[in-house]
PDB file of C-alpha atoms in Angstrom:
ATOM      1  CA  MET A   1      81.631-144.444 175.097  1.00  0.00           C
ATOM      2  CA  GLU A   2      81.853-148.221 174.812  1.00  0.00           C
ATOM      3  CA  THR A   3      80.153-148.169 171.415  1.00  0.00           C
ATOM      4  CA  ASN A   4      82.555-145.521 170.205  1.00  0.00           C
ATOM      5  CA  LYS A   5      85.462-147.602 171.411  1.00  0.00           C
ATOM      6  CA  THR A   6      84.095-150.661 169.653  1.00  0.00           C
ATOM      7  CA  LEU A   7      83.624-148.713 166.457  1.00  0.00           C
ATOM      8  CA  LYS A   8      87.113-147.331 166.543  1.00  0.00           C
ATOM      9  CA  GLN A   9      89.794-149.540 165.154  1.00  0.00           C
ATOM     10  CA  PRO A  10      92.920-150.186 167.186  1.00  0.00           C
ATOM     11  CA  PRO A  11      95.698-147.709 166.437  1.00  0.00           C
ATOM     12  CA  GLN A  12      98.485-148.873 164.153  1.00  0.00           C
ATOM     13  CA  HIS A  13     101.857-147.379 163.456  1.00  0.00           C
ATOM     14  CA  LYS A  14     102.296-145.787 160.063  1.00  0.00           C
ATOM     15  CA  SER A  15     105.505-147.650 159.358  1.00  0.00           C
ATOM     16  CA  SER A  16     104.002-151.083 160.043  1.00  0.00           C
ATOM     17  CA  SER A  17     100.886-150.257 157.996  1.00  0.00           C
ATOM     18  CA  ARG A  18     103.057-149.124 155.112  1.00  0.00           C
ATOM     19  CA  GLN A  19     105.147-152.279 155.300  1.00  0.00           C
ATOM     20  CA  THR A  20     102.016-154.444 155.365  1.00  0.00           C
ATOM     21  CA  ALA A  21     100.529-152.535 152.448  1.00  0.00           C
ATOM     22  CA  ALA A  22     103.800-152.797 150.538  1.00  0.00           C
ATOM     23  CA  LEU A  23     104.033-156.524 151.137  1.00  0.00           C
ATOM     24  CA  THR A  24     100.443-157.001 150.186  1.00  0.00           C
ATOM     25  CA  LEU A  25     100.929-154.866 147.111  1.00  0.00           C
ATOM     26  CA  ASP A  26     104.082-156.766 146.118  1.00  0.00           C
ATOM     27  CA  LYS A  27     102.353-160.097 146.537  1.00  0.00           C
ATOM     28  CA  ALA A  28      99.403-158.849 144.530  1.00  0.00           C
ATOM     29  CA  VAL A  29     101.650-157.619 141.738  1.00  0.00           C
ATOM     30  CA  GLU A  30     103.540-160.898 141.695  1.00  0.00           C
ATOM     31  CA  HIS A  31     100.317-162.863 141.688  1.00  0.00           C
ATOM     32  CA  GLU A  32      98.965-160.702 138.882  1.00  0.00           C
ATOM     33  CA  LEU A  33     102.076-161.187 136.804  1.00  0.00           C
ATOM     34  CA  LYS A  34     101.987-164.919 137.206  1.00  0.00           C
ATOM     35  CA  ASN A  35      98.300-165.777 137.180  1.00  0.00           C
ATOM     36  CA  GLY A  36      96.594-162.570 136.134  1.00  0.00           C
ATOM     37  CA  ARG A  37      94.904-161.428 132.991  1.00  0.00           C
ATOM     38  CA  ILE A  38      97.831-159.285 131.966  1.00  0.00           C
ATOM     39  CA  LEU A  39      99.082-160.641 128.688  1.00  0.00           C
ATOM     40  CA  ASP A  40     101.847-158.165 128.093  1.00  0.00           C
ATOM     41  CA  PRO A  41     104.860-159.135 130.190  1.00  0.00           C
ATOM     42  CA  HIS A  42     106.529-155.791 129.462  1.00  0.00           C
ATOM     43  CA  ILE A  43     103.786-153.678 131.052  1.00  0.00           C
ATOM     44  CA  ASP A  44     104.769-150.639 133.102  1.00  0.00           C
ATOM     45  CA  GLN A  45     105.357-151.717 136.707  1.00  0.00           C
ATOM     46  CA  LYS A  46     104.277-148.379 138.187  1.00  0.00           C
ATOM     47  CA  LYS A  47     100.994-148.430 136.373  1.00  0.00           C
ATOM     48  CA  LEU A  48     100.402-152.008 137.428  1.00  0.00           C
ATOM     49  CA  ARG A  49     101.167-151.257 141.046  1.00  0.00           C
ATOM     50  CA  ARG A  50      98.843-148.229 141.022  1.00  0.00           C
ATOM     51  CA  THR A  51      95.994-150.285 139.580  1.00  0.00           C
ATOM     52  CA  ILE A  52      96.465-153.103 142.040  1.00  0.00           C
ATOM     53  CA  SER A  53      96.747-150.589 144.909  1.00  0.00           C
ATOM     54  CA  ASN A  54      93.411-149.038 143.949  1.00  0.00           C
ATOM     55  CA  ARG A  55      91.792-152.451 143.872  1.00  0.00           C
ATOM     56  CA  LEU A  56      93.192-153.345 147.279  1.00  0.00           C
ATOM     57  CA  SER A  57      92.063-149.994 148.736  1.00  0.00           C
ATOM     58  CA  ALA A  58      88.526-150.526 147.451  1.00  0.00           C
ATOM     59  CA  GLN A  59      88.510-154.032 148.893  1.00  0.00           C
ATOM     60  CA  ARG A  60      89.666-152.776 152.273  1.00  0.00           C
ATOM     61  CA  SER A  61      86.998-150.049 152.208  1.00  0.00           C
ATOM     62  CA  ARG A  62      84.292-152.634 151.529  1.00  0.00           C
ATOM     63  CA  LEU A  63      85.591-154.759 154.374  1.00  0.00           C
ATOM     64  CA  ARG A  64      85.572-151.788 156.742  1.00  0.00           C
ATOM     65  CA  LYS A  65      82.024-150.889 155.743  1.00  0.00           C
ATOM     66  CA  ASN A  66      80.844-154.452 156.274  1.00  0.00           C
ATOM     67  CA  GLN A  67      82.556-154.557 159.631  1.00  0.00           C
ATOM     68  CA  TYR A  68      80.979-151.232 160.600  1.00  0.00           C
ATOM     69  CA  ILE A  69      77.543-152.481 159.540  1.00  0.00           C
ATOM     70  CA  ASN A  70      78.006-155.654 161.554  1.00  0.00           C
ATOM     71  CA  ASP A  71      79.070-153.638 164.576  1.00  0.00           C
ATOM     72  CA  MET A  72      76.082-151.342 164.244  1.00  0.00           C
ATOM     73  CA  GLU A  73      73.692-154.288 163.961  1.00  0.00           C
ATOM     74  CA  LYS A  74      75.205-155.820 167.046  1.00  0.00           C
ATOM     75  CA  MET A  75      74.880-152.500 168.853  1.00  0.00           C
ATOM     76  CA  VAL A  76      71.221-152.251 167.831  1.00  0.00           C
ATOM     77  CA  LEU A  77      70.568-155.731 169.189  1.00  0.00           C
ATOM     78  CA  ASP A  78      72.310-154.859 172.439  1.00  0.00           C
ATOM     79  CA  LEU A  79      70.312-151.643 172.766  1.00  0.00           C
ATOM     80  CA  GLU A  80      67.054-153.480 172.094  1.00  0.00           C
ATOM     81  CA  LYS A  81      67.914-155.943 174.833  1.00  0.00           C
ATOM     82  CA  LEU A  82      68.749-153.081 177.149  1.00  0.00           C
ATOM     83  CA  ILE A  83      65.463-151.357 176.290  1.00  0.00           C
ATOM     84  CA  SER A  84      63.532-154.548 176.969  1.00  0.00           C
ATOM     85  CA  ILE A  85      65.247-154.763 180.362  1.00  0.00           C
ATOM     86  CA  LEU A  86      64.817-151.099 181.275  1.00  0.00           C
ATOM     87  CA  THR A  87      61.209-150.663 180.101  1.00  0.00           C
ATOM     88  CA  PRO A  88      59.641-152.569 183.034  1.00  0.00           C
ATOM     89  CA  ARG A  89      61.975-150.745 185.394  1.00  0.00           C
ATOM     90  CA  VAL A  90      60.832-147.423 184.007  1.00  0.00           C
ATOM     91  CA  LYS A  91      57.203-148.469 184.463  1.00  0.00           C
ATOM     92  CA  SER A  92      57.858-149.578 188.024  1.00  0.00           C
ATOM     93  CA  TYR A  93      59.642-146.307 188.757  1.00  0.00           C
ATOM     94  CA  GLU A  94      56.737-144.357 187.286  1.00  0.00           C
ATOM     95  CA  GLU A  95      54.324-146.279 189.504  1.00  0.00           C
ATOM     96  CA  LYS A  96      56.543-145.629 192.505  1.00  0.00           C
ATOM     97  CA  ARG A  97      56.695-141.953 191.584  1.00  0.00           C
ATOM     98  CA  THR A  98      52.900-141.796 191.352  1.00  0.00           C
ATOM     99  CA  LEU A  99      52.602-143.539 194.713  1.00  0.00           C
ATOM    100  CA  LEU A 100      55.105-141.147 196.254  1.00  0.00           C
ATOM    101  CA  LEU A 101      53.187-138.178 194.884  1.00  0.00           C
ATOM    102  CA  VAL A 102      49.993-139.515 196.469  1.00  0.00           C
ATOM    103  CA  GLN A 103      51.813-140.080 199.762  1.00  0.00           C
ATOM    104  CA  ASN A 104      53.274-136.587 199.555  1.00  0.00           C
ATOM    105  CA  ASN A 105      49.817-135.089 199.077  1.00  0.00           C
ATOM    106  CA  SER A 106      48.415-137.109 201.982  1.00  0.00           C
ATOM    107  CA  LEU A 107      51.321-136.085 204.209  1.00  0.00           C
ATOM    108  CA  GLN A 108      50.799-132.451 203.280  1.00  0.00           C
ATOM    109  CA  ASN A 109      47.131-132.768 204.203  1.00  0.00           C
ATOM    110  CA  VAL A 110      48.038-134.403 207.519  1.00  0.00           C
ATOM    111  CA  LEU A 111      50.601-131.690 208.176  1.00  0.00           C
ATOM    112  CA  GLU A 112      48.023-129.014 207.454  1.00  0.00           C
ATOM    113  CA  LEU A 113      45.569-130.709 209.834  1.00  0.00           C
ATOM    114  CA  HIS A 114      48.199-130.851 212.569  1.00  0.00           C
ATOM    115  CA  LEU A 115      49.026-127.196 212.011  1.00  0.00           C
ATOM    116  CA  ASN A 116      45.349-126.294 212.302  1.00  0.00           C
ATOM    117  CA  GLU A 117      45.049-128.386 215.483  1.00  0.00           C
ATOM    118  CA  SER A 118      48.139-126.701 216.874  1.00  0.00           C
ATOM    119  CA  LYS A 119      46.683-123.260 216.158  1.00  0.00           C
ATOM    120  CA  ARG A 120      43.362-124.332 217.691  1.00  0.00           C
ATOM    121  CA  SER A 121      45.162-125.638 220.782  1.00  0.00           C
ATOM    122  CA  GLU A 122      47.071-122.372 221.117  1.00  0.00           C
ATOM    123  CA  ILE A 123      43.809-120.434 220.898  1.00  0.00           C
ATOM    124  CA  GLU A 124      42.213-122.702 223.527  1.00  0.00           C
ATOM    125  CA  VAL A 125      45.207-122.247 225.819  1.00  0.00           C
ATOM    126  CA  GLN A 126      44.983-118.478 225.438  1.00  0.00           C
ATOM    127  CA  LEU A 127      41.249-118.581 226.179  1.00  0.00           C
ATOM    128  CA  LYS A 128      41.814-120.732 229.259  1.00  0.00           C
ATOM    129  CA  GLN A 129      44.543-118.406 230.463  1.00  0.00           C
ATOM    130  CA  ALA A 130      42.180-115.470 230.000  1.00  0.00           C
ATOM    131  CA  GLU A 131      39.465-117.371 231.907  1.00  0.00           C
ATOM    132  CA  VAL A 132      41.888-118.161 234.756  1.00  0.00           C
ATOM    133  CA  PHE A 133      42.928-114.515 234.894  1.00  0.00           C
ATOM    134  CA  ARG A 134      39.265-113.463 234.948  1.00  0.00           C
ATOM    135  CA  LEU A 135      38.445-115.906 237.766  1.00  0.00           C
ATOM    136  CA  ARG A 136      41.415-114.688 239.791  1.00  0.00           C
ATOM    137  CA  GLU A 137      40.294-111.106 239.340  1.00  0.00           C
ATOM    138  CA  ILE A 138      36.770-112.075 240.421  1.00  0.00           C
ATOM    139  CA  GLU A 139      38.195-113.825 243.477  1.00  0.00           C
ATOM    140  CA  LYS A 140      40.218-110.733 244.383  1.00  0.00           C
ATOM    141  CA  ILE A 141      37.155-108.542 243.973  1.00  0.00           C
ATOM    142  CA  GLU A 142      35.082-110.909 246.137  1.00  0.00           C
ATOM    143  CA  GLN A 143      37.764-110.867 248.819  1.00  0.00           C
ATOM    144  CA  GLN A 144      37.801-107.080 248.735  1.00  0.00           C
ATOM    145  CA  VAL A 145      34.004-106.978 248.891  1.00  0.00           C
ATOM    146  CA  ASN A 146      33.954-109.440 251.801  1.00  0.00           C
ATOM    147  CA  GLY A 147      36.584-107.414 253.621  1.00  0.00           C
ATOM    148  CA  SER A 148      34.689-104.192 253.090  1.00  0.00           C
ATOM    149  CA  ARG A 149      31.449-105.926 254.110  1.00  0.00           C
ATOM    150  CA  GLN A 150      33.025-107.241 257.300  1.00  0.00           C
ATOM    151  CA  SER A 151      34.415-103.813 258.112  1.00  0.00           C
ATOM    152  CA  SER A 152      31.029-102.201 257.422  1.00  0.00           C
ATOM    153  CA  GLN A 153      29.286-104.858 259.543  1.00  0.00           C
ATOM    154  CA  LEU A 154      31.769-104.259 262.344  1.00  0.00           C
ATOM    155  CA  GLY A 155      31.060-100.544 262.210  1.00  0.00           C
ATOM    156  CA  TYR A 156      27.328-101.213 262.198  1.00  0.00           C
ATOM    157  CA  CYS A 157      27.651-103.529 265.221  1.00  0.00           C
ATOM    158  CA  LEU A 158      29.699-100.951 267.103  1.00  0.00           C
ATOM    159  CA  GLN A 159      27.124 -98.302 266.277  1.00  0.00           C
ATOM    160  CA  ALA A 160      24.287-100.598 267.442  1.00  0.00           C
ATOM    161  CA  LEU A 161      26.176-101.406 270.654  1.00  0.00           C
ATOM    162  CA  HIS A 162      26.690 -97.720 271.360  1.00  0.00           C
ATOM    163  CA  LYS A 163      23.015 -97.070 270.704  1.00  0.00           C
ATOM    164  CA  PHE A 164      22.116 -99.927 273.021  1.00  0.00           C
ATOM    165  CA  GLU A 165      24.299 -98.552 275.791  1.00  0.00           C
ATOM    166  CA  VAL A 166      22.808 -95.060 275.427  1.00  0.00           C
ATOM    167  CA  ASN A 167      19.274 -96.408 275.431  1.00  0.00           C
ATOM    168  CA  ASN A 168      20.102 -98.650 278.365  1.00  0.00           C
ATOM    169  CA  ASP A 169      21.350 -95.689 280.375  1.00  0.00           C
ATOM    170  CA  ARG A 170      18.240 -93.695 279.538  1.00  0.00           C
ATOM    171  CA  PHE A 171      16.072 -96.661 280.401  1.00  0.00           C
ATOM    172  CA  CYS A 172      17.783 -97.128 283.744  1.00  0.00           C
ATOM    173  CA  GLU A 173      17.303 -93.447 284.576  1.00  0.00           C
ATOM    174  CA  TRP A 174      13.658 -93.556 283.564  1.00  0.00           C
ATOM    175  CA  LYS A 175      13.114 -96.809 285.482  1.00  0.00           C
ATOM    176  CA  SER A 176      14.654 -95.462 288.662  1.00  0.00           C
ATOM    177  CA  MET A 177      12.557 -92.333 288.324  1.00  0.00           C
ATOM    178  CA  VAL A 178       9.369 -94.333 287.837  1.00  0.00           C
ATOM    179  CA  ILE A 179      10.123 -96.699 290.719  1.00  0.00           C
ATOM    180  CA  GLY A 180      10.901 -93.750 293.011  1.00  0.00           C
ATOM    181  CA  SER A 181       7.696 -92.001 292.107  1.00  0.00           C
ATOM    182  CA  THR A 182       5.761 -95.221 292.607  1.00  0.00           C
ATOM    183  CA  LEU A 183       7.161 -95.764 296.091  1.00  0.00           C
ATOM    184  CA  GLY A 184       6.425 -92.140 297.080  1.00  0.00           C
ATOM    185  CA  GLN A 185       2.871 -92.022 295.771  1.00  0.00           C
ATOM    186  CA  SER A 186       1.662 -95.593 296.132  1.00  0.00           C
ATOM    187  CA  ARG A 187      -1.164 -94.635 298.535  1.00  0.00           C
ATOM    188  CA  LEU A 188      -2.150 -91.305 297.036  1.00  0.00           C
ATOM    189  CA  LYS A 189      -5.082 -90.856 294.692  1.00  0.00           C
ATOM    190  CA  VAL A 190      -4.274 -89.165 291.460  1.00  0.00           C
ATOM    191  CA  GLU A 191      -6.798 -86.511 290.357  1.00  0.00           C
ATOM    192  CA  PRO A 192      -7.195 -84.863 286.935  1.00  0.00           C
ATOM    193  CA  SER A 193      -6.188 -81.558 288.465  1.00  0.00           C
ATOM    194  CA  SER A 194      -2.657 -82.837 289.255  1.00  0.00           C
ATOM    195  CA  GLY A 195      -1.236 -81.428 285.997  1.00  0.00           C
ATOM    196  CA  PHE A 196      -2.245 -84.104 283.481  1.00  0.00           C
ATOM    197  CA  LYS A 197      -4.339 -83.193 280.540  1.00  0.00           C
ATOM    198  CA  ASP A 198      -6.897 -86.021 280.624  1.00  0.00           C
ATOM    199  CA  ARG A 199      -7.845 -89.247 282.302  1.00  0.00           C
ATOM    200  CA  ASP A 200      -6.165 -91.488 279.682  1.00  0.00           C
ATOM    201  CA  GLU A 201      -2.787 -89.989 280.368  1.00  0.00           C
ATOM    202  CA  VAL A 202      -3.298 -90.552 284.112  1.00  0.00           C
ATOM    203  CA  SER A 203      -4.286 -94.163 283.616  1.00  0.00           C
ATOM    204  CA  MET A 204      -1.221 -94.751 281.374  1.00  0.00           C
ATOM    205  CA  LEU A 205       1.099 -93.356 284.037  1.00  0.00           C
ATOM    206  CA  ALA A 206      -0.502 -95.514 286.700  1.00  0.00           C
ATOM    207  CA  ARG A 207      -0.160 -98.608 284.526  1.00  0.00           C
ATOM    208  CA  ASN A 208       3.485 -97.815 283.910  1.00  0.00           C
ATOM    209  CA  GLN A 209       4.010 -97.378 287.637  1.00  0.00           C
ATOM    210  CA  ASP A 210       2.417-100.755 288.410  1.00  0.00           C
ATOM    211  CA  GLU A 211       4.439-102.562 285.713  1.00  0.00           C
ATOM    212  CA  GLY A 212       7.705-100.653 286.178  1.00  0.00           C
ATOM    213  CA  VAL A 213       9.519-103.650 287.654  1.00  0.00           C
ATOM    214  CA  GLU A 214       8.790-105.868 284.652  1.00  0.00           C
ATOM    215  CA  ILE A 215       9.194-103.289 281.839  1.00  0.00           C
ATOM    216  CA  ASP A 216      12.765-104.324 280.918  1.00  0.00           C
ATOM    217  CA  GLN A 217      11.394-107.440 279.202  1.00  0.00           C
ATOM    218  CA  TYR A 218       9.997-105.184 276.466  1.00  0.00           C
ATOM    219  CA  PHE A 219      13.436-103.732 275.643  1.00  0.00           C
ATOM    220  CA  ASN A 220      14.383-103.965 271.922  1.00  0.00           C
ATOM    221  CA  PHE A 221      17.418-106.260 271.255  1.00  0.00           C
ATOM    222  CA  GLU A 222      16.949-106.269 267.446  1.00  0.00           C
ATOM    223  CA  ASP A 223      20.188-104.475 266.652  1.00  0.00           C
ATOM    224  CA  LEU A 224      22.273-106.845 268.750  1.00  0.00           C
ATOM    225  CA  ASN A 225      20.559-109.856 267.215  1.00  0.00           C
ATOM    226  CA  ILE A 226      21.430-108.561 263.731  1.00  0.00           C
ATOM    227  CA  CYS A 227      25.076-108.137 264.746  1.00  0.00           C
ATOM    228  CA  GLU A 228      25.208-111.660 266.150  1.00  0.00           C
ATOM    229  CA  ALA A 229      23.659-113.072 262.952  1.00  0.00           C
ATOM    230  CA  ASN A 230      26.177-111.233 260.782  1.00  0.00           C
ATOM    231  CA  GLY A 231      29.030-112.401 262.964  1.00  0.00           C
ATOM    232  CA  SER A 232      27.934-116.030 262.672  1.00  0.00           C
ATOM    233  CA  ASP A 233      27.831-115.665 258.873  1.00  0.00           C
TER     234      ASP A 233
END
């Protein structure tokens, strides 16, 4: 825009340009009549003015061309200076652009790494949540198993206690019977004809009668011991 403005000539009014051209033409005609090469003083004034006008127009055209050439040369010099100033800037901007592209690639790689780490962390969290859920389920199952085991052990202990009481009652009855028979027949001799099948059976009965008072030490407390051991556990 500035170059176009410099190339354009300032606007002039038509009337003033005509007056200037007329004055210039009049002066040229007068100068030609006085000092020119025209030898005939009676020459046609219109023809003379037309000739001088053509000469002046050609001169003005040459001046305008020279001025235009000078302006263009000046513009070329200015543009060369501007190019010399902008060339290093362009190079620096290209280097900066290259550096920014490298940084952009590195940032994209870092972003991709962070995204992968985030996905990996999410997967680890899900796995840990699944492991926690599994451990809780195992704990619930163990509690249920322990509860069922305790209930089964309690039932077993009650069953063993009932068995012990029944056996104890039977033992007491048998003991009282043996002691009574021992007191009644302590001085009698037992013969094979008293209803026993053989001598071994008679000797066993006699031995049981002699040791009837101390026979309760051979009673089996295994079931109760098992219940006590399970209860302590």
